[in-house]
């Protein structure tokens, strides 16, 4: 007969509770690791998916994610002329807070260089890509808008024609894709006071340029995305752009590095540190629980020795129970993670290899704890039954 | 009578050091128990009865002297007894004041466990356990866990467990202490029956003078020495 299993069956509610407790710890660890993965994935989402080989940004700056960047709106023409450049797109991204049906919403407005880019690199949940040069938007679910909603941004109303899931910027704000021109218009939003002041500063009257940009800076874009020809010499393009003096050029790898190691490194370190703390707590708690389970049974273990049970019987009972708790808790932890984390405000990535690593750690902890319990159990003498 | 006794303790002593002084828990005790014999050990508290049983049961080595089981020398001074677990399992059954049953196993599982750890196949072990329990009047209790059993029933399960591997020697340390008089006598009667039918040698430490008529022999200990030994059952005078 299987002693470990009989004991579990007899004390089932207690075992279930223990397992649930350990399961919650595993869930918390999964969540912490998943949060880390999620933040990294979110931060790199645009850089990885937008399909640009090179980013031409403001000179002397490492924009547009790590620092702000502003380049003239016609910079794309200049870049397009460089040998080896296959295509260019203009890129704008602005954080925007707006009111929708009495709710305060946030979005990271991202410009698509329509009609070259209608958003096809974005994975739609429902709806369609941009069809018109103006007043259409693809919004992420996390913003809180729905397909068909009309939302006022800047001076205009935009209709949500497509929906995405899980497309956010580095700080977790949902992305809303509009055309670059619309994005620039939204970024230009000013109070009429500001508009007047800006115009005065520019030495013009309101009447004189009703149709022109209010402030020169506002008609700038953040970056120019470059796609290279196959086999093009990236360094030649790079040297060429740098020689202009007013522009800097970054590769996709540069952008990833900047995001992870400049903009997010404190946050990443913090989460990693917390993950470490949590893993230590988990290890201690699991060891204690399993060790205490063995301690409780010392009398019975002494009895087993008295009636002549081999050490194998005792070792098996302790180890099986330990791994039953560990294994059950892992299953429970994973199930709860899958169930609960999708409702968390930020993405929690449950990476199979991360979870496998966690399972391995739990296995190691269970092994350690049962060894500790076994060591204690083998030390007890049969005659201690009598005390 | 040439067969070696089932149990033969020769001049066994056991000294415990407590602080500076040495407690002579056992001070040169000899005891022979033959097959089918039921022996009582009497004596005041602290007289060394339990110590004698631990030494006879190969749970502790004597400080001096030796223990033979069916003629084989199995324990002497300074012996490391851990390796005797297999021998113990096959040859000696123990019963104590408390039944010490495993709480998460049923009565029959508790008994069957003793056989399973001796490599008896699970099904045979279970069947034999149920037969043993039925023989002790516990057939209807076989499926109950210890907490559902009375003290007397628990003790009978413990006896069934001690019998499971058909040992030649059974050692019982105050098995009736936690039971009332009538039930206590039932337990001793059970030992009498086991000695008669199975031919096991049985040593019982007891305080209860009312059941002494069931024993073949009585040995009285005081301060670690045998101070009296009476052969033949103590017959309660007929009215
Ligand atoms: N492990 C031990 N360490 C020290 N002294 C002990 C130990 N076991 C028993 N003793 C002492 O040995 C004496 C005999 O004990 P025991 O055999 O338990 O007596 P009984 O069972 O007759 O009451 C007692 O004085 C007791 O205190
Ligand atoms: Mg005693």
XYZ file of C-alpha atoms and ligand atoms in Angstrom:
654
model
C 0.000 0.000 0.000
C 1.118 3.523 -0.623
C 1.507 5.247 2.727
C 1.982 8.734 1.312
C -1.172 8.475 -0.716
C -3.203 7.016 2.160
C -2.090 9.870 4.388
C -3.024 12.434 1.757
C -6.421 10.838 1.351
C -7.003 10.771 5.087
C -5.974 14.406 5.573
C -7.303 15.559 2.256
C -8.638 19.032 3.113
C -5.424 19.834 4.903
C -3.304 18.643 2.037
C -5.406 20.595 -0.384
C -4.938 23.737 1.675
C -1.199 23.174 1.918
C -1.047 22.574 -1.794
C -3.113 25.687 -2.442
C -0.806 27.720 -0.217
C 2.283 26.553 -2.034
C 0.349 26.917 -5.290
C -0.301 30.588 -4.541
C 3.386 31.113 -3.854
C 4.210 29.505 -7.175
C 1.562 31.655 -8.798
C 3.120 34.781 -7.287
C 6.539 33.758 -8.568
C 5.101 32.962 -11.980
C 3.437 36.363 -11.960
C 6.604 38.177 -11.004
C 8.663 36.500 -13.696
C 5.764 36.968 -16.105
C 5.508 40.655 -15.272
C 9.183 41.022 -16.042
C 8.807 39.210 -19.338
C 5.695 41.238 -20.091
C 7.398 44.555 -19.512
C 10.285 43.590 -21.740
C 7.958 42.265 -24.423
C 5.731 45.350 -24.289
C 8.707 47.666 -24.492
C 10.135 45.904 -27.520
C 6.816 45.360 -29.237
C 6.915 48.279 -31.654
C 10.644 48.037 -32.318
C 10.356 44.324 -33.049
C 7.196 44.385 -35.127
C 7.303 47.604 -37.087
C 9.878 46.094 -39.413
C 12.447 48.867 -39.571
C 16.105 48.034 -40.064
C 17.283 51.483 -39.068
C 15.836 54.453 -37.220
C 16.874 57.940 -38.266
C 16.355 60.244 -35.284
C 17.266 63.678 -34.040
C 21.003 64.392 -34.079
C 22.860 63.707 -30.855
C 19.906 61.864 -29.383
C 18.973 58.269 -28.838
C 15.275 58.640 -29.597
C 12.474 58.213 -29.913
C 11.887 55.782 -27.001
C 14.760 56.453 -24.656
C 14.789 60.188 -25.293
C 12.559 62.527 -27.195
C 13.395 63.032 -30.821
C 12.202 65.522 -33.394
C 13.273 65.626 -36.998
C 11.782 67.667 -39.841
C 8.672 66.099 -41.343
C 10.382 65.884 -44.731
C 13.450 64.096 -43.444
C 12.086 60.944 -45.078
C 12.747 62.387 -48.515
C 16.391 62.916 -47.672
C 16.781 59.406 -46.291
C 15.019 57.870 -49.250
C 17.720 59.223 -51.536
C 20.527 57.269 -49.876
C 21.815 54.288 -51.811
C 20.755 50.988 -50.279
C 17.556 52.326 -48.724
C 14.583 50.338 -49.940
C 11.776 52.251 -48.272
C 11.160 54.847 -45.590
C 8.278 55.602 -43.273
C 7.678 58.485 -40.957
C 7.179 57.669 -37.285
C 5.378 59.681 -34.595
C 4.321 58.589 -31.147
C 2.645 60.769 -28.506
C 1.033 59.958 -25.215
C -2.449 61.329 -25.124
C -5.048 61.662 -22.423
C -8.596 62.229 -23.553
C -12.179 62.125 -22.467
C -14.545 59.533 -23.834
C -18.138 59.374 -22.660
C -17.140 60.860 -19.349
C -14.171 58.508 -18.835
C -10.563 59.632 -18.748
C -8.652 57.403 -21.105
C -5.006 57.180 -22.114
C -3.461 56.051 -25.330
C -0.123 56.139 -27.021
C -1.000 57.653 -30.404
C 1.232 56.067 -33.016
C 1.428 57.399 -36.540
C 1.343 55.095 -39.551
C 2.759 56.494 -42.755
C -0.444 56.074 -44.733
C -0.846 54.909 -47.470
C 2.539 53.132 -47.458
C 1.704 51.728 -44.063
C -1.918 50.904 -43.309
C -1.048 48.969 -40.219
C -0.648 45.555 -41.802
C 2.184 44.689 -39.394
C -0.282 44.989 -36.531
C -2.305 41.910 -35.654
C -6.000 42.786 -35.638
C -8.488 41.161 -33.286
C -11.411 42.542 -35.247
C -12.219 45.273 -37.749
C -9.878 46.353 -40.519
C -6.746 48.334 -41.290
C -6.756 52.029 -42.119
C -8.526 52.854 -45.387
C -8.577 56.612 -45.346
C -5.897 59.231 -44.852
C -7.805 60.857 -42.011
C -9.916 60.267 -38.926
C -9.645 56.524 -38.700
C -7.916 54.686 -35.899
C -6.925 51.205 -34.854
C -7.130 50.973 -31.077
C -5.907 48.462 -28.553
C -8.500 46.842 -26.304
C -6.624 47.987 -23.214
C -7.460 51.634 -23.964
C -11.125 50.994 -23.235
C -12.586 51.812 -26.634
C -14.635 49.524 -28.848
C -14.971 49.025 -32.568
C -17.093 51.787 -34.089
C -16.569 54.254 -31.255
C -16.139 57.899 -32.212
C -13.521 59.566 -30.108
C -12.415 63.212 -30.088
C -8.658 63.697 -30.287
C -7.301 67.175 -30.752
C -9.783 69.067 -32.865
C -11.217 66.077 -34.702
C -13.340 62.994 -34.259
C -11.796 59.642 -35.014
C -13.627 56.410 -35.716
C -12.214 53.130 -34.379
C -12.070 50.809 -37.381
C -9.815 48.076 -35.990
C -9.025 46.536 -32.638
C -5.815 44.945 -31.390
C -5.033 42.991 -28.264
C -1.971 43.492 -26.103
C -0.355 46.230 -28.195
C 1.036 48.674 -25.662
C 4.011 50.988 -25.262
C 6.826 50.687 -22.750
C 4.755 52.217 -19.966
C 1.775 50.014 -20.654
C -0.483 52.527 -22.413
C -2.469 50.988 -25.220
C -1.405 51.921 -28.744
C -3.807 53.776 -31.009
C -2.750 53.847 -34.639
C -3.720 56.776 -36.857
C -2.035 58.177 -39.934
C 1.150 60.161 -39.387
C -0.571 63.345 -40.470
C -3.381 62.812 -38.000
C -0.896 61.963 -35.268
C 0.921 65.225 -35.928
C -2.373 67.106 -35.788
C -3.259 65.450 -32.490
C 0.166 66.278 -31.094
C -0.393 69.884 -32.144
C -3.421 70.250 -29.904
C -3.132 73.512 -28.024
C -5.435 75.810 -26.155
C -6.308 78.829 -28.237
C -4.213 80.844 -25.816
C -1.156 78.782 -26.570
C -1.821 78.999 -30.263
C -1.942 82.788 -30.098
C 1.199 83.034 -27.986
C 3.067 80.730 -30.281
C 2.034 82.679 -33.307
C 3.016 85.940 -31.691
C 6.392 84.505 -30.889
C 6.802 83.469 -34.464
C 6.139 87.092 -35.461
C 2.990 86.395 -37.359
C -0.613 87.415 -36.975
C -3.389 84.982 -36.565
C -4.903 86.065 -39.837
C -1.687 85.748 -41.780
C -1.307 82.056 -41.516
C -4.541 80.431 -40.591
C -3.587 77.425 -42.654
C 0.035 77.039 -41.623
C 1.445 75.127 -38.681
C 1.170 77.084 -35.486
C 4.642 76.253 -34.235
C 7.428 74.977 -36.439
C 8.430 72.372 -33.892
C 4.993 70.849 -34.038
C 5.314 69.837 -37.622
C 8.218 67.604 -36.832
C 8.152 63.860 -36.709
C 9.950 61.622 -34.237
C 11.895 59.398 -36.557
C 12.232 57.991 -40.025
C 12.023 54.224 -40.313
C 14.361 52.738 -42.857
C 14.053 49.418 -44.590
C 17.247 48.471 -46.387
C 17.650 46.786 -49.726
C 18.706 43.201 -49.582
C 22.465 43.095 -49.238
C 22.725 46.840 -48.726
C 25.718 48.126 -46.790
C 24.275 49.262 -43.482
C 27.454 51.076 -42.495
C 27.421 53.162 -45.664
C 23.884 54.295 -44.921
C 24.858 55.001 -41.346
C 27.908 57.098 -42.297
C 25.850 58.962 -44.828
C 23.143 59.971 -42.358
C 25.656 60.886 -39.659
C 27.488 63.133 -42.097
C 24.448 65.419 -42.242
C 25.132 66.477 -38.684
C 21.479 66.986 -37.750
C 20.526 63.319 -37.571
C 21.484 60.218 -35.665
C 20.914 56.698 -36.839
C 20.145 53.643 -34.746
C 19.710 50.004 -35.641
C 16.953 47.774 -34.316
C 19.504 46.197 -31.982
C 20.467 49.679 -30.750
C 16.820 50.426 -29.997
C 16.343 47.182 -28.112
C 19.472 47.818 -26.139
C 18.436 51.383 -25.325
C 14.994 50.295 -24.165
C 16.162 47.415 -22.022
C 19.396 48.790 -20.658
C 18.712 52.510 -20.485
C 15.069 53.311 -20.217
C 13.908 50.222 -18.315
C 16.925 48.971 -16.466
C 15.874 50.214 -13.027
C 12.430 48.718 -13.386
C 13.862 45.471 -14.708
C 16.364 45.255 -11.893
C 13.643 46.005 -9.364
C 11.359 43.296 -10.669
C 14.205 40.828 -10.905
C 15.197 41.611 -7.327
C 11.628 41.088 -6.148
C 11.472 37.871 -8.098
C 14.602 36.754 -6.319
C 13.114 37.606 -2.918
C 9.937 35.774 -3.794
C 11.824 32.695 -4.927
C 13.762 32.635 -1.672
C 10.530 32.974 0.328
C 8.980 30.230 -1.754
C 11.940 27.936 -1.170
C 11.889 28.525 2.583
C 8.140 28.076 2.935
C 8.013 24.904 0.850
C 10.970 23.418 2.723
C 9.388 24.255 6.057
C 6.019 22.804 5.117
C 7.510 19.555 3.913
C 9.891 19.322 6.828
C 7.078 19.954 9.310
C 4.959 17.289 7.655
C 7.752 14.819 8.354
C 8.235 16.067 11.905
C 4.565 15.439 12.604
C 4.951 11.858 11.570
C 8.071 11.064 13.577
C 6.109 8.974 16.052
C 4.583 6.917 13.269
C 7.964 6.645 11.611
C 9.456 5.308 14.845
C 6.584 2.825 14.965
C 7.321 1.762 11.399
C 10.930 1.160 12.392
C 9.831 -0.782 15.432
C 7.740 -3.172 13.410
C 10.769 -3.540 11.198
C 10.033 -1.380 8.153
C 13.074 -0.867 5.969
C 14.362 2.654 5.501
C 13.100 2.516 1.935
C 9.502 2.450 3.148
C 10.077 5.599 5.189
C 12.108 7.395 2.540
C 9.492 6.641 -0.099
C 6.666 7.926 2.065
C 8.424 11.229 2.777
C 9.666 11.788 -0.764
C 6.363 10.904 -2.382
C 4.464 13.229 -0.121
C 6.926 15.996 -0.763
C 6.650 15.633 -4.511
C 2.892 15.210 -4.336
C 2.696 18.611 -2.669
C 5.252 20.159 -4.997
C 3.679 18.705 -8.130
C 0.126 19.468 -7.062
C 1.102 22.998 -6.148
C 2.766 23.501 -9.530
C -0.366 22.372 -11.351
C -2.527 24.532 -9.112
C -0.181 27.497 -9.454
C -0.113 27.242 -13.226
C -3.890 26.843 -13.436
C -4.475 29.862 -11.218
C -1.911 31.891 -13.145
C -3.624 31.117 -16.437
C -6.970 31.949 -14.895
C -6.127 35.140 -13.068
C -3.277 36.924 -14.812
C -5.186 37.781 -17.991
C -7.233 40.141 -15.817
C -4.178 41.984 -14.584
C -3.712 45.480 -16.011
C -0.323 44.699 -17.501
C 0.780 41.784 -19.563
C 2.007 38.748 -17.607
C 3.856 36.389 -19.911
C 3.829 32.762 -18.771
C 6.799 31.539 -20.717
C 6.943 27.714 -20.855
C 10.680 27.643 -20.315
C 10.385 30.070 -17.371
C 7.740 27.867 -15.828
C 9.860 24.798 -16.478
C 12.677 26.558 -14.656
C 10.352 27.338 -11.771
C 9.192 23.721 -11.712
C 12.814 22.640 -11.604
C 13.438 25.002 -8.697
C 10.377 23.662 -6.865
C 11.626 20.144 -7.561
C 15.014 21.027 -6.129
C 13.398 22.571 -3.055
C 11.198 19.498 -2.571
C 14.230 17.257 -2.905
C 16.166 19.320 -0.415
C 13.270 19.423 2.057
C 12.565 15.726 1.803
C 16.251 14.956 2.247
C 16.169 17.065 5.379
C 13.050 15.226 6.565
C 14.512 11.855 5.632
C 17.727 12.641 7.460
C 15.699 13.489 10.569
C 13.437 10.455 10.149
C 16.333 8.049 9.774
C 17.880 9.417 12.938
C 14.888 8.604 15.093
C 15.156 5.388 17.072
C 12.410 2.790 17.154
C 12.192 2.913 20.946
C 11.128 6.543 20.798
C 7.660 5.181 20.126
C 7.560 4.433 23.809
C 8.230 7.980 24.956
C 13.500 -30.999 26.249
C 16.494 -30.391 24.040
C 15.138 -27.538 21.870
C 16.715 -24.197 22.665
C 14.384 -21.727 24.356
C 12.770 -19.152 22.095
C 14.260 -16.356 24.153
C 17.232 -16.621 26.389
C 18.541 -13.553 28.228
C 21.772 -14.203 30.131
C 22.975 -11.982 32.964
C 21.783 -8.873 31.203
C 22.672 -5.509 32.681
C 21.843 -2.075 31.456
C 23.369 1.027 32.953
C 22.281 4.540 32.178
C 24.410 7.485 33.040
C 22.435 10.360 34.472
C 24.719 13.218 35.378
C 27.489 11.903 37.650
C 25.631 8.858 38.893
C 24.948 5.633 37.044
C 21.444 4.179 37.082
C 21.442 0.420 36.970
C 18.149 -0.052 35.185
C 18.926 -3.724 34.843
C 21.478 -5.448 37.023
C 22.115 -9.003 35.882
C 18.846 -10.530 34.855
C 18.440 -13.920 33.225
C 15.258 -15.134 31.623
C 14.340 -18.102 29.456
C 11.081 -18.347 27.572
C 10.065 -21.525 25.796
C 7.713 -22.049 22.922
C 4.095 -21.836 23.973
C 5.005 -20.257 27.269
C 3.260 -17.152 28.635
C 5.446 -15.319 31.145
C 4.446 -12.362 33.305
C 6.904 -9.771 34.534
C 5.853 -7.917 37.634
C 7.525 -5.188 39.615
C 7.144 -1.648 40.841
C 7.595 1.310 38.554
C 11.243 1.881 37.688
C 12.259 -1.682 38.446
C 13.591 -2.280 34.942
C 10.733 -4.170 33.296
C 10.622 -2.037 30.157
C 14.386 -2.058 29.916
C 14.361 -5.849 29.999
C 11.838 -5.936 27.176
C 13.859 -3.460 25.083
C 16.914 -5.646 25.463
C 15.011 -8.874 24.779
C 13.351 -7.191 21.795
C 16.725 -6.189 20.299
C 15.841 -2.507 20.490
C 18.716 -1.780 22.871
C 21.917 -3.684 23.475
C 22.682 -4.704 27.047
C 25.625 -3.087 28.829
C 26.598 -6.578 29.908
C 25.275 -10.030 29.121
C 23.754 -11.475 25.978
C 20.499 -12.305 24.260
C 19.856 -15.473 22.262
C 16.842 -16.129 20.150
C 16.233 -19.786 19.368
C 19.772 -20.473 20.349
C 21.369 -17.845 18.126
C 23.348 -15.123 19.809
C 21.798 -11.924 18.436
C 22.651 -9.207 20.917
C 25.429 -8.560 23.364
C 27.135 -5.574 24.950
C 27.990 -2.815 22.514
C 26.039 -4.354 19.654
C 24.795 -2.086 16.880
C 21.199 -3.241 16.509
C 20.106 -1.216 13.474
C 20.955 -4.105 11.158
C 18.627 -6.400 13.091
C 15.485 -4.714 11.786
C 14.763 -7.513 9.335
C 15.354 -10.113 12.015
C 13.061 -8.245 14.395
C 10.347 -7.990 11.778
C 10.268 -11.733 11.190
C 10.807 -13.005 14.712
C 9.465 -10.591 17.266
C 6.047 -8.973 17.726
C 5.643 -5.966 20.003
C 2.624 -4.674 21.895
C 2.711 -1.586 24.072
C 0.496 0.276 26.479
C -0.609 2.494 23.641
C -1.690 0.770 20.463
C 0.380 3.195 18.317
C -1.673 2.466 15.248
C -1.081 4.527 12.130
C -4.010 6.955 12.165
C -4.509 7.204 8.415
C -4.765 3.461 7.911
C -7.761 1.245 8.669
C -7.502 -1.592 11.160
C -6.841 -4.161 8.467
C -4.365 -1.872 6.684
C -2.464 -1.395 9.931
C -2.141 -5.150 10.241
C -1.468 -5.731 6.552
C 1.276 -3.087 6.583
C 3.335 -5.231 8.931
C 3.218 -7.999 6.320
C 3.696 -5.763 3.290
C 6.915 -4.385 4.705
C 7.975 -8.032 4.860
C 7.297 -8.349 1.124
C 4.026 -10.228 1.410
C 1.943 -9.333 -1.682
C -0.673 -6.692 -0.868
C -3.690 -8.884 -1.532
C -2.434 -11.799 0.563
C -1.480 -9.411 3.331
C -4.956 -7.894 3.341
C -6.663 -11.261 3.395
C -4.486 -12.538 6.196
C -5.006 -9.308 8.154
C -8.745 -9.690 7.911
C -8.508 -13.283 9.029
C -6.371 -12.284 12.010
C -8.780 -9.505 12.980
C -11.734 -11.823 12.644
C -9.929 -14.285 14.890
C -9.615 -11.561 17.520
C -13.300 -10.716 17.243
C -12.716 -7.598 15.148
C -13.943 -8.802 11.780
C -16.619 -6.122 11.694
C -14.051 -3.417 12.514
C -11.526 -4.230 9.810
C -12.440 -1.231 7.684
C -12.439 1.328 10.511
C -9.686 3.809 11.218
C -8.176 3.787 14.733
C -10.084 6.879 15.897
C -13.331 4.971 15.372
C -12.209 2.109 17.631
C -12.383 1.815 21.414
C -9.180 1.468 23.435
C -9.670 -2.285 23.780
C -10.336 -2.676 20.085
C -7.246 -0.635 19.214
C -5.157 -2.835 21.473
C -6.503 -5.962 19.806
C -5.604 -4.489 16.406
C -2.100 -3.874 17.763
C -1.970 -7.527 18.852
C -3.106 -8.621 15.409
C -0.311 -6.491 13.951
C 2.200 -8.101 16.308
C 0.981 -11.495 15.106
C 1.024 -10.612 11.440
C 4.378 -12.095 10.541
C 3.822 -15.094 12.775
C 6.650 -14.280 15.181
C 7.983 -16.873 17.576
C 8.392 -14.275 20.311
C 5.879 -11.652 21.430
C 6.828 -8.936 23.897
C 4.094 -6.856 25.518
C 4.808 -3.914 27.813
C 1.796 -3.176 30.009
C -0.674 -3.873 27.219
C -3.621 -3.742 29.625
C -2.677 -0.604 31.553
C -5.034 1.589 29.573
C -7.910 -0.882 29.697
C -10.497 -1.646 32.366
C -10.288 -4.917 34.276
C -12.564 -7.005 32.095
C -11.008 -5.870 28.851
C -7.554 -6.240 30.322
C -8.304 -9.841 31.132
C -9.635 -10.384 27.608
C -6.289 -9.255 26.230
C -4.314 -11.580 28.513
C -6.672 -14.408 27.614
C -5.892 -13.657 24.010
C -2.176 -14.019 24.694
C -2.872 -17.305 26.468
C -4.703 -18.534 23.414
C -1.937 -17.372 21.065
C 0.697 -19.131 23.150
C -1.375 -22.310 23.154
C -2.383 -22.371 19.514
C 0.659 -20.851 17.808
C 3.323 -21.984 20.165
C 4.786 -18.507 20.452
C 6.750 -17.510 23.503
C 5.096 -14.475 25.079
C 6.407 -12.098 27.734
C 3.921 -9.667 29.242
C 4.749 -6.861 31.655
C 1.673 -6.333 33.765
C 0.486 -4.699 36.950
C -2.806 -6.447 37.050
C -2.830 -9.304 39.577
C -6.307 -10.441 38.528
C -5.108 -12.098 35.352
C -2.076 -13.823 36.783
C -3.890 -17.152 36.775
C -3.534 -17.230 33.000
C 0.265 -17.215 33.024
C 2.647 -20.147 33.057
C 5.258 -18.291 35.022
C 5.700 -15.037 36.916
C 8.915 -13.145 37.395
C 9.212 -10.267 39.794
C 11.752 -7.489 39.351
C 12.898 -4.860 41.813
C 15.753 -2.421 41.264
C 16.858 -4.233 38.151
C 17.078 -7.679 39.768
C 14.860 -10.722 39.810
C 13.589 -11.081 43.340
C 11.055 -13.782 42.813
C 10.087 -16.356 40.273
C 7.094 -18.618 40.438
C 6.472 -21.454 38.079
C 3.082 -22.778 37.179
C -0.054 -20.739 36.869
C -1.202 -18.884 39.926
C -4.511 -20.563 40.434
C -7.236 -18.460 41.893
C -8.659 -20.651 44.596
C -11.954 -22.180 43.591
C -14.892 -21.023 45.593
N 16.976 6.005 28.512
C 17.163 6.058 29.833
N 18.077 6.922 30.331
C 18.292 7.003 31.650
N 17.653 6.252 32.556
C 16.710 5.386 32.120
C 16.433 5.245 30.739
N 15.473 4.303 30.600
C 15.183 3.878 31.842
N 15.919 4.532 32.740
C 15.888 4.302 34.183
O 16.031 2.947 34.386
C 15.175 2.513 35.412
C 14.266 1.404 34.908
O 13.350 1.916 33.989
P 12.230 1.039 33.270
O 12.875 -0.150 32.698
O 11.496 1.920 32.372
O 11.319 0.631 34.511
P 9.838 0.073 34.491
O 9.464 -0.223 33.108
O 9.928 -1.135 35.365
O 8.997 1.117 35.105
C 14.411 3.715 35.894
O 15.025 4.227 37.034
C 14.554 4.678 34.761
O 14.562 6.012 35.243
Mg 7.849 0.525 31.973
